[in-house]
Every structure is written in structure tokens, then in C-alpha cells.
PDB file of C-alpha atoms in Angstrom:
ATOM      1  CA  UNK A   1       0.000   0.000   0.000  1.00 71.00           C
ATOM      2  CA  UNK A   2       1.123   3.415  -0.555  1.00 74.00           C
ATOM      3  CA  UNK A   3       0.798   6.542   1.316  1.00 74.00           C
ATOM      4  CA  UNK A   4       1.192  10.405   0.501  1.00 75.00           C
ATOM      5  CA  UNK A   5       4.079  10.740   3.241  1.00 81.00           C
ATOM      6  CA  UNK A   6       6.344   7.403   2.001  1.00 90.00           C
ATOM      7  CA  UNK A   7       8.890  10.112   0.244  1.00 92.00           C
ATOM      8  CA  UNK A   8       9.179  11.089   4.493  1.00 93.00           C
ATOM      9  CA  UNK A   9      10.024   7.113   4.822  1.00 93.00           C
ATOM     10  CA  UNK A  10      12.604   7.139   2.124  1.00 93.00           C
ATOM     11  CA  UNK A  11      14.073  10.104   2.783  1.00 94.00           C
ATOM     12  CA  UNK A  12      14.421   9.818   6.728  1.00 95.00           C
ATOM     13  CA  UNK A  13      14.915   5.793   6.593  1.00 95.00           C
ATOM     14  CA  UNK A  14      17.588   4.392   4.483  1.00 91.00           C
ATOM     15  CA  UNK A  15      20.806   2.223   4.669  1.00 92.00           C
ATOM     16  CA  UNK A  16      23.942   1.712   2.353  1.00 95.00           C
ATOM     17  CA  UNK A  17      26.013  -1.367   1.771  1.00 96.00           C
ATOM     18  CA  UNK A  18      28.627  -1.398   4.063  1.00 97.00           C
ATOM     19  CA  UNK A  19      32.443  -2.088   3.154  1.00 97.00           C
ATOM     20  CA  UNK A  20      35.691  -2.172   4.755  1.00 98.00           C
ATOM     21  CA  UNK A  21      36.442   0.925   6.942  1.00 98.00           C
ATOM     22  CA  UNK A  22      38.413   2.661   9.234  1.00 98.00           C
ATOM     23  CA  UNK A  23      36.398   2.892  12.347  1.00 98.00           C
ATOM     24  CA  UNK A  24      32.404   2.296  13.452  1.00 98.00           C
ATOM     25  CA  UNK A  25      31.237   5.940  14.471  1.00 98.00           C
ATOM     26  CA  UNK A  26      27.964   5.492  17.132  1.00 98.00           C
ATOM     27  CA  UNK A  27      26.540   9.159  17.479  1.00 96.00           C
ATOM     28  CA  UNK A  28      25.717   9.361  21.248  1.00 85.00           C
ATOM     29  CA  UNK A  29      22.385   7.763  22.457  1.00 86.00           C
ATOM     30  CA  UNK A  30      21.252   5.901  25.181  1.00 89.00           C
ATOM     31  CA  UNK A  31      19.985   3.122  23.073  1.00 92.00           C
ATOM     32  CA  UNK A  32      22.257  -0.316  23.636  1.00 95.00           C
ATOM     33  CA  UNK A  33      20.704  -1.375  20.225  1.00 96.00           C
ATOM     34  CA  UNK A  34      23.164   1.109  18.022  1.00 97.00           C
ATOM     35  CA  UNK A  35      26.311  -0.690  20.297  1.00 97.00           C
ATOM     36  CA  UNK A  36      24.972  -4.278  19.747  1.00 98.00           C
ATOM     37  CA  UNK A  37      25.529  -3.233  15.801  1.00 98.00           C
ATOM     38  CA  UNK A  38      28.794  -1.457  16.159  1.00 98.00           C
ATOM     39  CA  UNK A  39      30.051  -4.775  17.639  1.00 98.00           C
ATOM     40  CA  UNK A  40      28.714  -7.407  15.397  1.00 98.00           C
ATOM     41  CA  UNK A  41      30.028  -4.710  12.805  1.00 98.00           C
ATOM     42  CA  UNK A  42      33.356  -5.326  14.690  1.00 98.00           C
ATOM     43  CA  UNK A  43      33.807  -8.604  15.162  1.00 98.00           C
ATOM     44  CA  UNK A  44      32.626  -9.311  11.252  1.00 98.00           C
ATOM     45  CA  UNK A  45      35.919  -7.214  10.791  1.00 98.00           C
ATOM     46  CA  UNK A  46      34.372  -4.455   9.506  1.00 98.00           C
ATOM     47  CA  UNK A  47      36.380  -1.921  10.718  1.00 98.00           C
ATOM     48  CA  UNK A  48      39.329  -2.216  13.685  1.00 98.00           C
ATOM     49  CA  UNK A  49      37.974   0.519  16.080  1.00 98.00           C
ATOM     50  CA  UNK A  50      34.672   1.630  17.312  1.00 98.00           C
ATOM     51  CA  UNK A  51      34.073   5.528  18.417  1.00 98.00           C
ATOM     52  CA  UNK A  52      30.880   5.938  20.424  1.00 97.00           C
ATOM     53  CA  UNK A  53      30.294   9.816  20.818  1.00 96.00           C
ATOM     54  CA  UNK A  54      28.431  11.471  23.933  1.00 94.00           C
ATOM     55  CA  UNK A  55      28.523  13.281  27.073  1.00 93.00           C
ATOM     56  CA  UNK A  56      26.585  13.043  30.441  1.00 90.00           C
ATOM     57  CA  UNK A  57      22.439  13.167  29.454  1.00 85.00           C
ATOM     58  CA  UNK A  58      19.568  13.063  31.718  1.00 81.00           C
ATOM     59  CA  UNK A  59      19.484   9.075  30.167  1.00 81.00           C
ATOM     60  CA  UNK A  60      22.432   7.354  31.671  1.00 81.00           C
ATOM     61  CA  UNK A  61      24.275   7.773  34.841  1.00 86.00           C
ATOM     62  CA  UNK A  62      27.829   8.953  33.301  1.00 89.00           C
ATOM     63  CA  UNK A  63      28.264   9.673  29.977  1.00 94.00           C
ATOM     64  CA  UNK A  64      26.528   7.874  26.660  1.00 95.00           C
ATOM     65  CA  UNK A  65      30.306   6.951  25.730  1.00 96.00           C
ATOM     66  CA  UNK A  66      30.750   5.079  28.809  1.00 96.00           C
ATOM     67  CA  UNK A  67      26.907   3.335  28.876  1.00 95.00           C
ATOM     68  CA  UNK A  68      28.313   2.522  24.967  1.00 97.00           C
ATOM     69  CA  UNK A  69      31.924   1.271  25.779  1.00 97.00           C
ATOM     70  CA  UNK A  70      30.087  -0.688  28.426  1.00 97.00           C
ATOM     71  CA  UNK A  71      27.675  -2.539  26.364  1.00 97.00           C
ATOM     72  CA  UNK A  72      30.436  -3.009  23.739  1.00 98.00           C
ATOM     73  CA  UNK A  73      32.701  -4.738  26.109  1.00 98.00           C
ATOM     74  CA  UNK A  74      29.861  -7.173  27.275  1.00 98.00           C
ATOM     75  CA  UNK A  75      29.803  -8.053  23.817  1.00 98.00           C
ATOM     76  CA  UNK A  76      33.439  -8.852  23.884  1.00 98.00           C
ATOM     77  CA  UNK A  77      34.665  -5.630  22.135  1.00 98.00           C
ATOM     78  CA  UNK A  78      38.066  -5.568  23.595  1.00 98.00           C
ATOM     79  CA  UNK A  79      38.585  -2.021  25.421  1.00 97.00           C
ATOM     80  CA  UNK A  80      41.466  -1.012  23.091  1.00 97.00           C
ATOM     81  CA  UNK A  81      39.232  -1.113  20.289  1.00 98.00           C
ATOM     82  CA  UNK A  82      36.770   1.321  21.639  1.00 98.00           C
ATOM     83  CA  UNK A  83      38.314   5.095  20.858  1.00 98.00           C
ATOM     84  CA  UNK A  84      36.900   7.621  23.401  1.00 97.00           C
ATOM     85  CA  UNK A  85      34.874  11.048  22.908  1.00 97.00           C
ATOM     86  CA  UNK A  86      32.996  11.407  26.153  1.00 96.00           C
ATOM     87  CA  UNK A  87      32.066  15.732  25.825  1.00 96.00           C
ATOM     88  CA  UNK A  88      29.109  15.924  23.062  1.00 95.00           C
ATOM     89  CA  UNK A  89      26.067  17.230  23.454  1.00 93.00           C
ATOM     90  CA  UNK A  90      24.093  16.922  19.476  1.00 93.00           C
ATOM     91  CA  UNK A  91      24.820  15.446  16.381  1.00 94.00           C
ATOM     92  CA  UNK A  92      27.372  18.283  15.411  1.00 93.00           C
ATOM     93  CA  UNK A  93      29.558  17.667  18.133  1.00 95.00           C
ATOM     94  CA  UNK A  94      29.581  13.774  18.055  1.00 97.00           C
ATOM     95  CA  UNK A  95      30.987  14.726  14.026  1.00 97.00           C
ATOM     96  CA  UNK A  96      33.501  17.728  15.229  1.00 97.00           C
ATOM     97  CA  UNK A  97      34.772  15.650  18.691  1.00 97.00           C
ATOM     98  CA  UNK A  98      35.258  12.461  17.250  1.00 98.00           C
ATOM     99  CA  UNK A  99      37.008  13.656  14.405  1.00 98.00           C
ATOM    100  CA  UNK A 100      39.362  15.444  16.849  1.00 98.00           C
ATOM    101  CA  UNK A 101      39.949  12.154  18.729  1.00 98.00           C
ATOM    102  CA  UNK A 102      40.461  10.491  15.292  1.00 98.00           C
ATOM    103  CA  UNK A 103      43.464  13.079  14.311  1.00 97.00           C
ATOM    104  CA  UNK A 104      44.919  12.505  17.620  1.00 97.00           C
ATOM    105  CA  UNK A 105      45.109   8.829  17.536  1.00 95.00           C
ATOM    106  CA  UNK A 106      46.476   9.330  13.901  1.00 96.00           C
ATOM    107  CA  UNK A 107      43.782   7.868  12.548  1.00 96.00           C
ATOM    108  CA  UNK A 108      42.831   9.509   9.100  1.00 96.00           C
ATOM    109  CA  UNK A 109      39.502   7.883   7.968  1.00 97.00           C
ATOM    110  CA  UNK A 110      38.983   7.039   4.394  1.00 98.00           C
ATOM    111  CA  UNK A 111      35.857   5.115   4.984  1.00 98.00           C
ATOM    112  CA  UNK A 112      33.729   5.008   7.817  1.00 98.00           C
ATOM    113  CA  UNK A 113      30.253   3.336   9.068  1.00 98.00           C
ATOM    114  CA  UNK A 114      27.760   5.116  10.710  1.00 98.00           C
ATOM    115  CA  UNK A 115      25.829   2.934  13.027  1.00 98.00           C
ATOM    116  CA  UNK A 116      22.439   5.139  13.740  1.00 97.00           C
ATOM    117  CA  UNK A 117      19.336   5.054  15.302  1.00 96.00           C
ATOM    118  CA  UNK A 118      17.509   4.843  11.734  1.00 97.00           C
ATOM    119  CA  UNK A 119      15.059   7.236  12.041  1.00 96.00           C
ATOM    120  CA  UNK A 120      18.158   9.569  12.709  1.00 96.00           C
ATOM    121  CA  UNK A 121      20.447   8.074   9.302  1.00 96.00           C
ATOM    122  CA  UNK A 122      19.888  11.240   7.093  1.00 95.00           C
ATOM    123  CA  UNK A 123      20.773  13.630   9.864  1.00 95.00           C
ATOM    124  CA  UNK A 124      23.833  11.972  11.039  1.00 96.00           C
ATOM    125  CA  UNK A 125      25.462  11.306   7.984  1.00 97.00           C
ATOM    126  CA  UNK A 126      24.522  15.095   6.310  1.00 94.00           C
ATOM    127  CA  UNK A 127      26.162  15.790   9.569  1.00 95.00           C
ATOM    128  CA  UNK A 128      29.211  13.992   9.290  1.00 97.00           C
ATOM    129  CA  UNK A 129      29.529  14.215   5.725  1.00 95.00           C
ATOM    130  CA  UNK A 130      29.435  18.328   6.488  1.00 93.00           C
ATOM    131  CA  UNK A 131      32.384  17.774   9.432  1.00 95.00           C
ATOM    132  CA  UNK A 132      34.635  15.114   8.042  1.00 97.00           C
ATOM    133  CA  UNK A 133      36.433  15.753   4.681  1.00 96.00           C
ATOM    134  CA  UNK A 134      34.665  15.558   1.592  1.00 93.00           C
ATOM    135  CA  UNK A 135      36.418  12.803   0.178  1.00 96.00           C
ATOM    136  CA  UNK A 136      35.652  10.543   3.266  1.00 98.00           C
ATOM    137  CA  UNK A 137      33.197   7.902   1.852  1.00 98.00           C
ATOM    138  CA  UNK A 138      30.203   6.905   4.651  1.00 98.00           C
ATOM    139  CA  UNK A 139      28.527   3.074   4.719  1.00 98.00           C
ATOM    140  CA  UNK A 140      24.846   3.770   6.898  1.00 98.00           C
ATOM    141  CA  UNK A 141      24.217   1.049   9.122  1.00 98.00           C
ATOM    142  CA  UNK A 142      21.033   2.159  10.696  1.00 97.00           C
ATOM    143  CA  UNK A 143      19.570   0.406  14.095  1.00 96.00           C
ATOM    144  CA  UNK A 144      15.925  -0.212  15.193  1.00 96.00           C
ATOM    145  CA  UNK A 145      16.120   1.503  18.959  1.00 94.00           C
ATOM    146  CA  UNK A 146      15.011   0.713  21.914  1.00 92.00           C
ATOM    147  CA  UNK A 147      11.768   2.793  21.102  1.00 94.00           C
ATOM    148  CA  UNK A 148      10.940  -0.146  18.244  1.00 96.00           C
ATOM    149  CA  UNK A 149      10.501   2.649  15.697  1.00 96.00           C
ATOM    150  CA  UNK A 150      11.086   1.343  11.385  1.00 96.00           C
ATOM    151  CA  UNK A 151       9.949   2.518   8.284  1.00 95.00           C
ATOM    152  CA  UNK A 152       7.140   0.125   8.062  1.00 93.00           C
ATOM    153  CA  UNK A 153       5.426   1.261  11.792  1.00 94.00           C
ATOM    154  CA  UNK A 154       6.248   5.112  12.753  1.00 95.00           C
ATOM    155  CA  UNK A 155       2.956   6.560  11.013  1.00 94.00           C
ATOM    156  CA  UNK A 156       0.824   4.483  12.917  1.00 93.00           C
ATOM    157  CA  UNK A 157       1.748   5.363  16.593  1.00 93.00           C
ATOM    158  CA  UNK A 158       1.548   9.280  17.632  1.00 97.00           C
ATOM    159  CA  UNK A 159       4.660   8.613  19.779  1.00 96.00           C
ATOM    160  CA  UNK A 160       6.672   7.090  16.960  1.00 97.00           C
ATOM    161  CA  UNK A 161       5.281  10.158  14.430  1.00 96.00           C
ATOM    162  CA  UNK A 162       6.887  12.523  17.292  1.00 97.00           C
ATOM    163  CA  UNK A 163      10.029  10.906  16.781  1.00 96.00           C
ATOM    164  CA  UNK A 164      10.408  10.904  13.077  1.00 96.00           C
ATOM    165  CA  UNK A 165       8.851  14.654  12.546  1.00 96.00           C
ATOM    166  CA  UNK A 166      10.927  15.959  15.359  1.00 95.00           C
ATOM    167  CA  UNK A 167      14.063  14.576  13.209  1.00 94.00           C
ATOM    168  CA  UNK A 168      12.676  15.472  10.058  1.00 95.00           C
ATOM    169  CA  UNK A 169      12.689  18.999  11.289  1.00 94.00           C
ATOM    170  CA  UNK A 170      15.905  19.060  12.531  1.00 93.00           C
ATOM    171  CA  UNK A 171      17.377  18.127   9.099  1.00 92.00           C
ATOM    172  CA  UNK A 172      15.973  21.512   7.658  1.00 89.00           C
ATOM    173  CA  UNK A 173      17.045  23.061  11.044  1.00 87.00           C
ATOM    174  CA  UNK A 174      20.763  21.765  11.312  1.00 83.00           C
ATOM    175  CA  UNK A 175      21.012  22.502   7.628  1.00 82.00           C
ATOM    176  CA  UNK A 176      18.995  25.747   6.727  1.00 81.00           C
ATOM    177  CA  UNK A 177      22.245  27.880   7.744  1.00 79.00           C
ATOM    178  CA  UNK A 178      25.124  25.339   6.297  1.00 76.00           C
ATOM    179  CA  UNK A 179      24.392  25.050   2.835  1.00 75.00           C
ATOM    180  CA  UNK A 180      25.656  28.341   1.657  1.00 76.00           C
ATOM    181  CA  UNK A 181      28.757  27.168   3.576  1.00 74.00           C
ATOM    182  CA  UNK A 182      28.837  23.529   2.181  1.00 69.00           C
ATOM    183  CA  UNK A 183      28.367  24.712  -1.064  1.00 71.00           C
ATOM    184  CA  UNK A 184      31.495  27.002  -1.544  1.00 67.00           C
TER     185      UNK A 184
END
């Protein structure tokens, strides 16, 4: 069946192929779902490092990197493997801070995989794609969250419609003011 709003479904919910990267980037959440992906990611070979990204929020009781680098490690992500940006607060900082941690460990990403809450894929990766270098290519492994939103069920809960609009409107909000810069 098809509705007026599935261009909001294709749009907002996608995924790429994946190849061989550099490092797993998690964009800070509270959901263990996006860490559970990062590691199978992992221990597929994937990519040799995973960066989880996130300060202290009202969700965990330290920081979203640490809830992360725990989960990963109870998945038997060995600690060395998990890099460590525990100071953003949004999307933009997760890109700008864990590119910073990248450069310091030497680590100059070619490729990289973006392992997002799906309902959040097209905002994290215009993000990242504005941050990181324009050359870097970006694989989209997008995660079902602990709030059990997908492209086949978030129009038919008012909660779930919350969550997709509110991101929706954050693309044209994040974005509104960088496109002039992006596009010199």
C-alpha cells in the first residue's frame, strides 16, 4: 500500500552497503541497540575501532560513551578497540569531537560506518559528511532503537510520528544555515 508521506520514509529511513572501513562511528544515544551493531560490525571485521560519541544526558548515569563502551565490552569488544569522545552534546559535536579524537590517535579515515538510530540516518550522515572531509566515503548502518521505531510502523503510533517529525525537522534546522557554507 502506498501513502502520501512514504517520500518522508525514504528520505528519513535508508541504509547503504557497508564495506571495509576505518572505524564504526555510534553518534551518542542511550539506546544499547546502536552498540549491539557497532560490535557485530566489529567482530565481522568491519572496521578495527569503534568511536561511540556522547557526554553526560539526563538518560544514563555517566556519559553515553561510557553506557556505549560498556555494552560493547559485554559483547566482547576488547577495550582497546573502543576510541573515546565522552564531551558531546548533538549530532554536530559527536561529528567535530570524534574527528578530533580520530586526528589525535592518527587515525585519518577514508571510509567510515555510521551505526544510527535509523530514524536519525539522514541527519547523522549530512552531519558527518558536512564535518569530516569531503572525500571521506560513509557506509549507513542504521539500528531499530530501543523505542521499536522502522519505516514500516512510525505513522501508525503518535509517539513514533513525534520521533520521526521531530528529526525530520531538525534536518531543515541543522542545515537551513550550512548550505551556503557547504556549497562554496
Amino acid at each position: 500500500m502506498s501513502f502520501p508521506f512514504d517520500c518522508i520514509s525514504d528520505f528519513m529511513f535508508f541504509e547503504t552497503e557497508l564495506g571495509q572501513s576505518d572505524v564504526i562511528l555510534i553518534p551518542g544515544a542511550s539506546h544499547p541497540q546502536l552498540m549491539e551493531e557497532a560490535a557485530i560490525l566489529y567482530h565481522q571485521g568491519i572496521a578495527p575501532f569503534i568511536l561511540p560519541s556522547g557526554g553526560a544526558t539526563q538518560h544514563v548515569e555517566t556519559t553515553e560513551w561510557e553506557f556505549l563502551r560498556n555494552v560493547g565490552m559485554s559483547l566482547g569488544v576488547p577495550p582497546e578497540a573502543i576510541l573515546k569522545e565522552d564531551k558531546a552534546t548533538n549530532t554536530f559535536e559527536n561529528a567535530r569531537l570524534s574527528l578530533e579524537v580520530l586526528h589525535k590517535q592518527e587515525i585519518h579515515p577514508k571510509k567510515v560506518v555510521l551505526a544510527c538510530k535509523n530514524y536519525h540516518a539522514r541527519r547523522a550522515l549530512l552531519t558527518y559528511q558536512f564535518v569530516f572531509p569531503r572525500e571521506t566515503i560513509f557506509y549507513v548502518s542504521p539500528v531499530i532503537d530501543k523505542t521499536g521505531t522502522s519505516k514500516d510502523n512510525w505513522f501508525k503510533d503518535e509517539e513514533k510520528i513525534k520521533y520521526v517529525m521531530n528529526e525530520l525537522e531538525k534536518v531543515g534546522k541543522y542545515f537551513r544555515k550550512q548550505i551556503p557554507i557547504w556549497v562554496k
